[in-house]
């Protein structure tokens, strides 16, 4: 089955919003065994939306429209689909009551134009999931087949442009409906290994022989996973393992076995799986060891603490962060010696100061030059990182740490990227030491 994605919104064409929805939908289609050859963006113009949907239907079996389901006059996806279907719009009393109830439950007055969202083309059905005020649509219709010209069943789905609302509808209804229409009975699943510290070309080189072996197994008819790479910027690189089998149990076993093989090849560069982040993995390691964590941040300006606090349950490990952006705060609060502050000595003193001030077992610190200008004669991208690790309870007791280590790195990119890379580099340094076997 060929599925096409149409993203609606003038803001997408102007670059005011990045079209992440189409990328996510395309990934999900591939993972569910559905072909997708085209993705299109179109502005908020009724004629052009109709034209794009008609073109999509001429070469695909299903179309997923994302965006244009809001309550304002430039939200035209419903109207465009009705034109394509050759039917009028009708109001659903049930949908209207649900929208009214949503506003009432939030204690807000509902503007009357929100009732536009209760309109649907005659013959269409609303998607059961409705996390926001915009209902999604399933719109079946018959169109001539691309090759034979005979009438065939096709379908248009309409989902909101708000990413989390779109994802809930696509995951909850659209993908399953598409697989049913396509007659797909096998199970396709994937597992993503999160890596840090290796380039995409480096990963590909290391895994080349394994990928060749998987191709050979697949060609001979044996069940085998596939390996793909996905660069994720400052989050590192993802190695996605995908498998197809008759049952969920079989798929799980294929992925489990392949993950074991790939981890054996890649070693410590794999830090997590699927939704793991470097900070969630580090927090889990600290929790297992009964250690508390404190941070001292200069160029990162609170980014370390922010990322850690994004992880649910971080409060049982994370004591806090001292944002020592100014040099005198480093000196007066953290005990950094007078002199240059973009040095490994300063970073070590900051990590020790974080332990002392915050009463934490583990202190981490980052100081450096984010740019665009040099500082203390150091080039932009020069960053000094440090960790100080003690035993559980040692921070509160004021005991000296067992290990203090620092490193200087040269990070690429502009100011924001340097700061973001500093955060994950610091957390990766801590992870490596938490995993290291104890010394003699």
Short mmCIF file of C-alpha atoms in Angstrom, two decimals:
data_model
loop_
_atom_site.label_atom_id
_atom_site.label_comp_id
_atom_site.label_asym_id
_atom_site.label_seq_id
_atom_site.Cartn_x
_atom_site.Cartn_y
_atom_site.Cartn_z
CA UNK A 1 0.00 0.00 0.00
CA UNK A 2 1.31 3.45 -0.99
CA UNK A 3 0.69 6.20 1.58
CA UNK A 4 1.34 9.86 0.94
CA UNK A 5 1.75 12.61 3.51
CA UNK A 6 0.42 16.15 2.99
CA UNK A 7 1.41 18.79 5.54
CA UNK A 8 -0.89 21.82 5.49
CA UNK A 9 0.15 25.27 6.68
CA UNK A 10 1.62 28.42 5.17
CA UNK A 11 3.93 28.67 8.18
CA UNK A 12 5.64 25.46 7.01
CA UNK A 13 6.43 26.99 3.62
CA UNK A 14 7.78 30.17 5.22
CA UNK A 15 10.05 28.20 7.53
CA UNK A 16 8.37 29.61 10.64
CA UNK A 17 7.72 26.04 11.82
CA UNK A 18 9.81 23.00 10.94
CA UNK A 19 7.74 20.15 9.49
CA UNK A 20 8.66 17.46 12.01
CA UNK A 21 5.23 15.81 11.59
CA UNK A 22 5.92 14.48 8.10
CA UNK A 23 9.26 13.05 9.22
CA UNK A 24 7.66 11.27 12.17
CA UNK A 25 4.79 9.91 10.09
CA UNK A 26 7.20 8.71 7.40
CA UNK A 27 9.25 6.85 10.00
CA UNK A 28 6.14 5.19 11.45
CA UNK A 29 4.89 4.14 8.02
CA UNK A 30 8.21 2.44 7.27
CA UNK A 31 8.18 0.68 10.62
CA UNK A 32 4.69 -0.66 9.90
CA UNK A 33 5.55 -2.03 6.46
CA UNK A 34 3.79 0.71 4.49
CA UNK A 35 5.36 2.35 1.43
CA UNK A 36 5.58 6.13 1.22
CA UNK A 37 7.10 7.73 -1.87
CA UNK A 38 5.97 11.36 -1.61
CA UNK A 39 5.57 14.06 1.04
CA UNK A 40 4.16 17.46 0.18
CA UNK A 41 3.79 20.79 1.99
CA UNK A 42 1.05 23.19 0.93
CA UNK A 43 -0.11 26.57 2.20
CA UNK A 44 -3.50 27.55 3.61
CA UNK A 45 -5.27 27.92 0.27
CA UNK A 46 -8.36 25.85 -0.53
CA UNK A 47 -7.64 25.39 -4.22
CA UNK A 48 -4.05 24.36 -3.70
CA UNK A 49 -4.91 21.96 -0.88
CA UNK A 50 -7.51 20.30 -3.13
CA UNK A 51 -4.98 20.10 -5.96
CA UNK A 52 -2.34 18.48 -3.75
CA UNK A 53 -4.76 15.91 -2.32
CA UNK A 54 -6.05 15.03 -5.81
CA UNK A 55 -2.48 14.53 -7.01
CA UNK A 56 -1.70 12.37 -4.00
CA UNK A 57 -4.75 10.19 -4.60
CA UNK A 58 -3.76 9.73 -8.23
CA UNK A 59 -0.52 8.00 -7.24
CA UNK A 60 -1.17 6.63 -3.76
CA UNK A 61 -3.74 4.47 -2.02
CA UNK A 62 -4.01 6.59 1.11
CA UNK A 63 -3.27 10.17 2.11
CA UNK A 64 -2.51 11.47 5.58
CA UNK A 65 -3.13 15.21 5.91
CA UNK A 66 -1.61 16.89 8.96
CA UNK A 67 -2.62 20.41 9.96
CA UNK A 68 -5.43 22.74 8.99
CA UNK A 69 -8.03 21.34 11.43
CA UNK A 70 -8.14 24.35 13.75
CA UNK A 71 -11.08 26.71 14.34
CA UNK A 72 -9.97 29.72 12.27
CA UNK A 73 -10.85 30.73 8.73
CA UNK A 74 -7.49 29.66 7.34
CA UNK A 75 -7.93 26.08 8.64
CA UNK A 76 -9.21 24.57 5.40
CA UNK A 77 -8.36 20.85 5.46
CA UNK A 78 -11.94 19.77 6.23
CA UNK A 79 -13.32 21.87 3.39
CA UNK A 80 -10.67 20.65 0.94
CA UNK A 81 -11.37 16.99 1.72
CA UNK A 82 -15.11 17.59 1.25
CA UNK A 83 -14.41 19.07 -2.19
CA UNK A 84 -12.27 16.08 -3.11
CA UNK A 85 -14.97 13.69 -1.91
CA UNK A 86 -17.68 15.69 -3.72
CA UNK A 87 -19.82 15.98 -0.59
CA UNK A 88 -20.93 18.80 1.74
CA UNK A 89 -19.84 19.30 5.31
CA UNK A 90 -22.16 18.37 8.16
CA UNK A 91 -22.01 19.18 11.86
CA UNK A 92 -21.73 16.36 14.37
CA UNK A 93 -23.76 17.13 17.47
CA UNK A 94 -21.69 14.60 19.44
CA UNK A 95 -18.41 16.23 18.40
CA UNK A 96 -19.77 19.69 19.23
CA UNK A 97 -20.79 18.57 22.72
CA UNK A 98 -17.35 17.04 23.27
CA UNK A 99 -15.60 20.28 22.28
CA UNK A 100 -17.89 22.36 24.50
CA UNK A 101 -17.21 19.99 27.40
CA UNK A 102 -13.45 20.34 26.88
CA UNK A 103 -13.63 24.10 27.30
CA UNK A 104 -15.97 23.77 30.26
CA UNK A 105 -13.63 21.30 31.97
CA UNK A 106 -10.82 23.85 31.67
CA UNK A 107 -12.96 26.67 33.03
CA UNK A 108 -12.64 28.61 29.79
CA UNK A 109 -15.15 30.33 27.56
CA UNK A 110 -15.43 28.66 24.17
CA UNK A 111 -15.30 30.97 21.12
CA UNK A 112 -18.13 30.03 18.78
CA UNK A 113 -15.74 29.47 15.87
CA UNK A 114 -14.48 26.34 17.66
CA UNK A 115 -17.69 24.64 16.51
CA UNK A 116 -16.16 24.61 13.01
CA UNK A 117 -14.11 21.71 14.36
CA UNK A 118 -17.29 19.67 14.77
CA UNK A 119 -17.83 19.73 10.99
CA UNK A 120 -16.94 16.73 8.82
CA UNK A 121 -17.48 15.68 5.21
CA UNK A 122 -20.57 13.52 4.75
CA UNK A 123 -19.44 9.89 4.85
CA UNK A 124 -16.37 10.60 6.98
CA UNK A 125 -15.88 9.41 10.55
CA UNK A 126 -14.09 11.06 13.44
CA UNK A 127 -10.97 9.40 14.86
CA UNK A 128 -11.70 8.03 18.32
CA UNK A 129 -8.65 9.62 19.93
CA UNK A 130 -9.13 13.35 20.54
CA UNK A 131 -6.56 14.78 22.93
CA UNK A 132 -7.31 18.37 21.88
CA UNK A 133 -10.27 20.28 20.48
CA UNK A 134 -9.50 19.24 16.87
CA UNK A 135 -11.03 15.87 15.96
CA UNK A 136 -9.23 13.79 13.34
CA UNK A 137 -10.99 12.31 10.33
CA UNK A 138 -11.12 9.03 8.41
CA UNK A 139 -12.55 9.73 4.96
CA UNK A 140 -13.09 6.69 2.69
CA UNK A 141 -13.73 7.20 -1.02
CA UNK A 142 -13.51 5.38 -4.35
CA UNK A 143 -11.13 6.54 -7.03
CA UNK A 144 -9.82 5.11 -10.32
CA UNK A 145 -6.79 2.87 -9.92
CA UNK A 146 -3.58 4.43 -11.19
CA UNK A 147 -2.84 1.56 -13.57
CA UNK A 148 -6.12 -0.18 -14.42
CA UNK A 149 -8.47 2.78 -14.20
CA UNK A 150 -10.98 0.64 -12.31
CA UNK A 151 -12.61 2.17 -9.22
CA UNK A 152 -10.78 1.19 -6.02
CA UNK A 153 -11.18 2.03 -2.36
CA UNK A 154 -8.92 4.81 -1.11
CA UNK A 155 -8.83 6.77 2.11
CA UNK A 156 -7.86 10.20 3.39
CA UNK A 157 -6.91 10.71 7.02
CA UNK A 158 -6.82 14.17 8.57
CA UNK A 159 -4.94 14.73 11.82
CA UNK A 160 -4.02 17.94 13.71
CA UNK A 161 -0.75 19.75 13.21
CA UNK A 162 0.00 19.80 16.94
CA UNK A 163 2.65 17.04 17.13
CA UNK A 164 1.52 15.24 20.28
CA UNK A 165 -2.12 15.28 19.18
CA UNK A 166 -1.14 14.00 15.72
CA UNK A 167 1.02 11.23 17.16
CA UNK A 168 -1.73 9.97 19.44
CA UNK A 169 -4.19 9.71 16.54
CA UNK A 170 -1.75 8.17 14.09
CA UNK A 171 -0.54 5.61 16.63
CA UNK A 172 -3.99 4.88 18.01
CA UNK A 173 -6.02 4.62 14.79
CA UNK A 174 -4.36 5.49 11.49
CA UNK A 175 -1.50 2.98 11.40
CA UNK A 176 -3.68 0.05 12.43
CA UNK A 177 -6.35 0.99 9.92
CA UNK A 178 -3.77 1.26 7.15
CA UNK A 179 -2.29 -2.15 7.98
CA UNK A 180 -5.77 -3.68 7.95
CA UNK A 181 -6.53 -2.12 4.56
CA UNK A 182 -3.17 -3.33 3.24
CA UNK A 183 -3.76 -6.85 4.52
CA UNK A 184 -0.58 -6.78 6.59
CA UNK A 185 -0.74 -9.52 9.21
CA UNK A 186 2.94 -9.82 10.10
CA UNK A 187 4.45 -7.84 12.96
CA UNK A 188 7.13 -5.25 12.31
CA UNK A 189 8.97 -3.68 15.23
CA UNK A 190 12.19 -1.86 15.97
CA UNK A 191 14.61 -1.13 18.76
CA UNK A 192 16.89 1.87 18.80
CA UNK A 193 20.33 1.79 20.41
CA UNK A 194 21.50 5.21 21.56
CA UNK A 195 25.22 5.87 21.10
CA UNK A 196 27.66 8.62 21.98
CA UNK A 197 31.31 9.08 21.09
CA UNK A 198 31.47 7.71 17.56
CA UNK A 199 30.76 9.21 14.12
CA UNK A 200 28.16 7.85 11.72
CA UNK A 201 30.85 6.74 9.30
CA UNK A 202 32.73 5.14 12.18
CA UNK A 203 29.66 3.18 13.29
CA UNK A 204 29.00 2.11 9.70
CA UNK A 205 32.57 0.91 9.33
CA UNK A 206 32.50 -1.08 12.56
CA UNK A 207 29.14 -2.66 11.73
CA UNK A 208 29.80 -3.21 7.99
CA UNK A 209 30.53 -6.94 8.24
CA UNK A 210 27.49 -7.53 10.45
CA UNK A 211 25.23 -5.67 8.01
CA UNK A 212 26.60 -7.78 5.15
CA UNK A 213 25.83 -10.91 7.17
CA UNK A 214 22.27 -9.74 7.81
CA UNK A 215 21.79 -9.08 4.08
CA UNK A 216 23.00 -12.59 3.34
CA UNK A 217 20.64 -14.12 5.90
CA UNK A 218 17.70 -12.13 4.57
CA UNK A 219 18.46 -13.12 0.97
CA UNK A 220 18.48 -16.77 1.95
CA UNK A 221 15.06 -16.47 3.55
CA UNK A 222 16.18 -16.54 7.17
CA UNK A 223 14.59 -14.19 9.70
CA UNK A 224 17.01 -11.33 10.25
CA UNK A 225 16.95 -7.78 11.49
CA UNK A 226 18.07 -4.76 9.49
CA UNK A 227 20.35 -1.99 10.73
CA UNK A 228 19.97 1.70 9.96
CA UNK A 229 21.66 4.84 11.28
CA UNK A 230 20.01 8.08 12.33
CA UNK A 231 22.07 11.13 13.23
CA UNK A 232 20.47 13.05 16.12
CA UNK A 233 22.73 16.08 16.49
CA UNK A 234 23.79 16.76 20.05
CA UNK A 235 21.91 13.64 21.18
CA UNK A 236 24.42 11.39 19.43
CA UNK A 237 23.70 8.69 16.86
CA UNK A 238 20.92 6.13 16.83
CA UNK A 239 21.36 2.61 15.54
CA UNK A 240 17.91 1.31 14.68
CA UNK A 241 17.29 -2.43 14.54
CA UNK A 242 14.13 -3.48 12.68
CA UNK A 243 12.65 -6.95 12.35
CA UNK A 244 9.58 -8.59 10.79
CA UNK A 245 7.98 -11.86 11.87
CA UNK A 246 4.64 -13.62 12.20
CA UNK A 247 4.20 -12.88 15.90
CA UNK A 248 5.20 -10.20 18.37
CA UNK A 249 7.10 -12.83 20.36
CA UNK A 250 9.18 -13.79 17.33
CA UNK A 251 9.98 -10.17 16.54
CA UNK A 252 11.01 -9.54 20.13
CA UNK A 253 13.36 -12.52 20.06
CA UNK A 254 14.97 -11.42 16.79
CA UNK A 255 15.55 -7.92 18.15
CA UNK A 256 16.85 -9.20 21.48
CA UNK A 257 19.40 -11.44 19.79
CA UNK A 258 20.49 -8.73 17.35
CA UNK A 259 20.84 -6.15 20.11
CA UNK A 260 23.17 -8.52 21.94
CA UNK A 261 25.32 -8.93 18.82
CA UNK A 262 25.46 -5.20 18.06
CA UNK A 263 26.25 -4.27 21.66
CA UNK A 264 29.08 -6.81 21.56
CA UNK A 265 30.51 -5.07 18.49
CA UNK A 266 30.03 -1.46 19.59
CA UNK A 267 30.86 -1.82 23.27
CA UNK A 268 30.61 1.19 25.55
CA UNK A 269 29.48 3.69 22.93
CA UNK A 270 25.95 2.32 23.41
CA UNK A 271 24.52 4.19 26.39
CA UNK A 272 20.80 3.44 26.13
CA UNK A 273 17.82 2.04 24.26
CA UNK A 274 14.79 3.67 22.62
CA UNK A 275 13.66 6.62 24.78
CA UNK A 276 16.69 6.61 27.08
CA UNK A 277 18.65 9.85 27.28
CA UNK A 278 22.14 10.37 28.63
CA UNK A 279 20.70 12.12 31.67
CA UNK A 280 18.13 9.39 32.39
CA UNK A 281 20.85 6.74 32.15
CA UNK A 282 23.20 8.68 34.44
CA UNK A 283 20.45 9.24 37.00
CA UNK A 284 19.64 5.52 36.98
CA UNK A 285 23.30 4.64 37.59
CA UNK A 286 23.54 7.12 40.46
CA UNK A 287 20.32 5.79 41.96
CA UNK A 288 21.58 2.20 41.79
CA UNK A 289 24.68 3.24 43.70
CA UNK A 290 22.83 5.38 46.24
CA UNK A 291 24.70 8.53 45.14
CA UNK A 292 23.44 12.10 45.08
CA UNK A 293 24.49 14.60 42.41
CA UNK A 294 25.28 18.32 42.36
CA UNK A 295 26.40 20.46 39.43
CA UNK A 296 28.35 23.65 38.89
CA UNK A 297 27.78 25.34 35.55
CA UNK A 298 29.41 28.24 33.83
CA UNK A 299 28.98 28.34 30.05
CA UNK A 300 26.00 25.92 30.18
CA UNK A 301 24.06 28.41 32.29
CA UNK A 302 21.68 25.90 33.89
CA UNK A 303 21.32 23.52 30.95
CA UNK A 304 22.73 20.60 32.94
CA UNK A 305 20.21 21.06 35.72
CA UNK A 306 17.37 21.64 33.27
CA UNK A 307 18.03 18.42 31.36
CA UNK A 308 18.36 16.41 34.54
CA UNK A 309 15.12 17.85 35.93
CA UNK A 310 13.31 16.84 32.73
CA UNK A 311 13.66 13.22 33.90
CA UNK A 312 10.80 12.12 36.13
CA UNK A 313 12.00 11.17 39.59
CA UNK A 314 15.24 13.15 39.36
CA UNK A 315 14.62 14.72 42.77
CA UNK A 316 15.71 11.58 44.63
CA UNK A 317 19.21 11.93 43.14
CA UNK A 318 19.74 15.52 42.03
CA UNK A 319 20.56 18.05 44.75
CA UNK A 320 20.75 21.09 42.50
CA UNK A 321 22.97 23.24 40.33
CA UNK A 322 25.06 26.32 41.00
CA UNK A 323 25.04 28.53 37.89
CA UNK A 324 28.36 30.26 38.44
CA UNK A 325 28.38 32.27 35.26
CA UNK A 326 30.42 35.19 36.60
CA UNK A 327 34.03 34.62 37.65
CA UNK A 328 33.50 36.12 41.10
CA UNK A 329 30.72 33.58 41.78
CA UNK A 330 33.16 30.81 40.94
CA UNK A 331 35.66 32.30 43.37
CA UNK A 332 33.31 33.30 46.21
CA UNK A 333 30.74 30.50 46.13
CA UNK A 334 32.62 27.48 44.76
CA UNK A 335 36.09 28.22 46.03
CA UNK A 336 37.83 28.47 42.65
CA UNK A 337 41.27 30.09 43.03
CA UNK A 338 41.81 33.57 41.65
CA UNK A 339 43.05 33.51 38.08
CA UNK A 340 41.87 32.06 34.77
CA UNK A 341 38.57 30.18 34.93
CA UNK A 342 38.70 28.34 31.60
CA UNK A 343 41.08 25.70 32.86
CA UNK A 344 40.94 22.13 34.10
CA UNK A 345 42.03 23.34 37.53
CA UNK A 346 39.03 25.66 37.67
CA UNK A 347 36.69 22.89 36.50
CA UNK A 348 37.98 20.53 39.21
CA UNK A 349 37.53 23.21 41.86
CA UNK A 350 33.99 23.83 40.62
CA UNK A 351 33.13 20.13 40.86
CA UNK A 352 34.52 20.00 44.39
CA UNK A 353 32.66 23.19 45.25
CA UNK A 354 29.40 21.72 43.96
CA UNK A 355 29.83 18.71 46.26
CA UNK A 356 30.53 20.95 49.24
CA UNK A 357 27.89 23.62 48.69
CA UNK A 358 25.13 21.20 47.71
CA UNK A 359 26.06 18.35 50.04
CA UNK A 360 26.23 15.91 47.13
CA UNK A 361 28.23 12.70 46.81
CA UNK A 362 29.08 13.48 43.18
CA UNK A 363 29.96 16.88 41.78
CA UNK A 364 30.18 17.73 38.10
CA UNK A 365 31.25 20.97 36.45
CA UNK A 366 31.60 22.69 33.10
CA UNK A 367 33.47 25.88 32.29
CA UNK A 368 34.56 27.18 28.92
CA UNK A 369 34.09 29.53 26.01
CA UNK A 370 30.79 29.25 24.15
CA UNK A 371 31.65 32.07 21.77
CA UNK A 372 31.47 33.90 19.53
CA UNK A 373 34.43 35.74 21.07
CA UNK A 374 37.53 34.31 22.68
CA UNK A 375 37.99 34.50 26.46
CA UNK A 376 41.22 34.47 28.44
CA UNK A 377 42.97 33.82 25.15
CA UNK A 378 41.03 30.59 24.70
CA UNK A 379 39.22 29.91 21.43
CA UNK A 380 35.41 29.48 21.24
CA UNK A 381 34.55 25.82 21.75
CA UNK A 382 37.24 25.29 24.40
CA UNK A 383 35.50 23.56 27.31
CA UNK A 384 36.83 22.10 30.55
CA UNK A 385 34.79 19.39 32.27
CA UNK A 386 35.30 17.81 35.66
CA UNK A 387 33.79 15.23 37.99
CA UNK A 388 34.33 14.48 41.65
CA UNK A 389 32.95 11.15 42.87
CA UNK A 390 32.72 10.06 46.50
CA UNK A 391 30.98 7.23 48.31
CA UNK A 392 27.30 7.35 49.27
CA UNK A 393 26.83 9.83 52.11
CA UNK A 394 30.29 11.33 51.73
CA UNK A 395 28.99 14.65 50.40
CA UNK A 396 26.71 15.27 53.36
CA UNK A 397 29.53 14.26 55.71
CA UNK A 398 31.95 16.68 54.06
CA UNK A 399 34.40 13.93 53.18
CA UNK A 400 36.87 14.26 50.33
CA UNK A 401 35.91 12.41 47.11
CA UNK A 402 37.59 9.21 46.01
CA UNK A 403 38.07 10.41 42.44
CA UNK A 404 38.54 13.81 40.86
CA UNK A 405 39.09 13.98 37.11
CA UNK A 406 39.00 16.69 34.47
CA UNK A 407 39.34 16.91 30.72
CA UNK A 408 39.63 19.70 28.17
CA UNK A 409 37.74 19.29 24.90
CA UNK A 410 37.37 21.33 21.72
CA UNK A 411 33.71 21.33 20.68
CA UNK A 412 32.42 22.37 17.25
CA UNK A 413 29.57 24.65 16.29
CA UNK A 414 28.13 27.96 17.26
CA UNK A 415 27.30 29.17 20.74
CA UNK A 416 24.13 27.11 21.33
CA UNK A 417 25.64 23.90 19.95
CA UNK A 418 28.80 24.29 22.04
CA UNK A 419 26.68 24.67 25.19
CA UNK A 420 24.48 21.66 24.34
CA UNK A 421 27.47 19.49 23.48
CA UNK A 422 29.08 20.51 26.76
CA UNK A 423 26.11 19.14 28.70
CA UNK A 424 26.04 15.70 27.10
CA UNK A 425 29.84 15.46 27.09
CA UNK A 426 29.90 16.13 30.82
CA UNK A 427 27.18 13.55 31.51
CA UNK A 428 28.94 11.04 29.27
CA UNK A 429 32.17 11.56 31.24
CA UNK A 430 30.32 10.85 34.47
CA UNK A 431 28.64 7.77 32.99
CA UNK A 432 31.98 6.33 31.90
CA UNK A 433 33.39 6.60 35.42
CA UNK A 434 30.26 5.26 37.08
CA UNK A 435 30.53 2.15 34.88
CA UNK A 436 34.27 1.71 35.38
CA UNK A 437 35.29 -1.18 37.64
CA UNK A 438 36.61 -0.10 41.04
CA UNK A 439 40.33 0.35 41.26
CA UNK A 440 42.67 -1.96 43.22
#
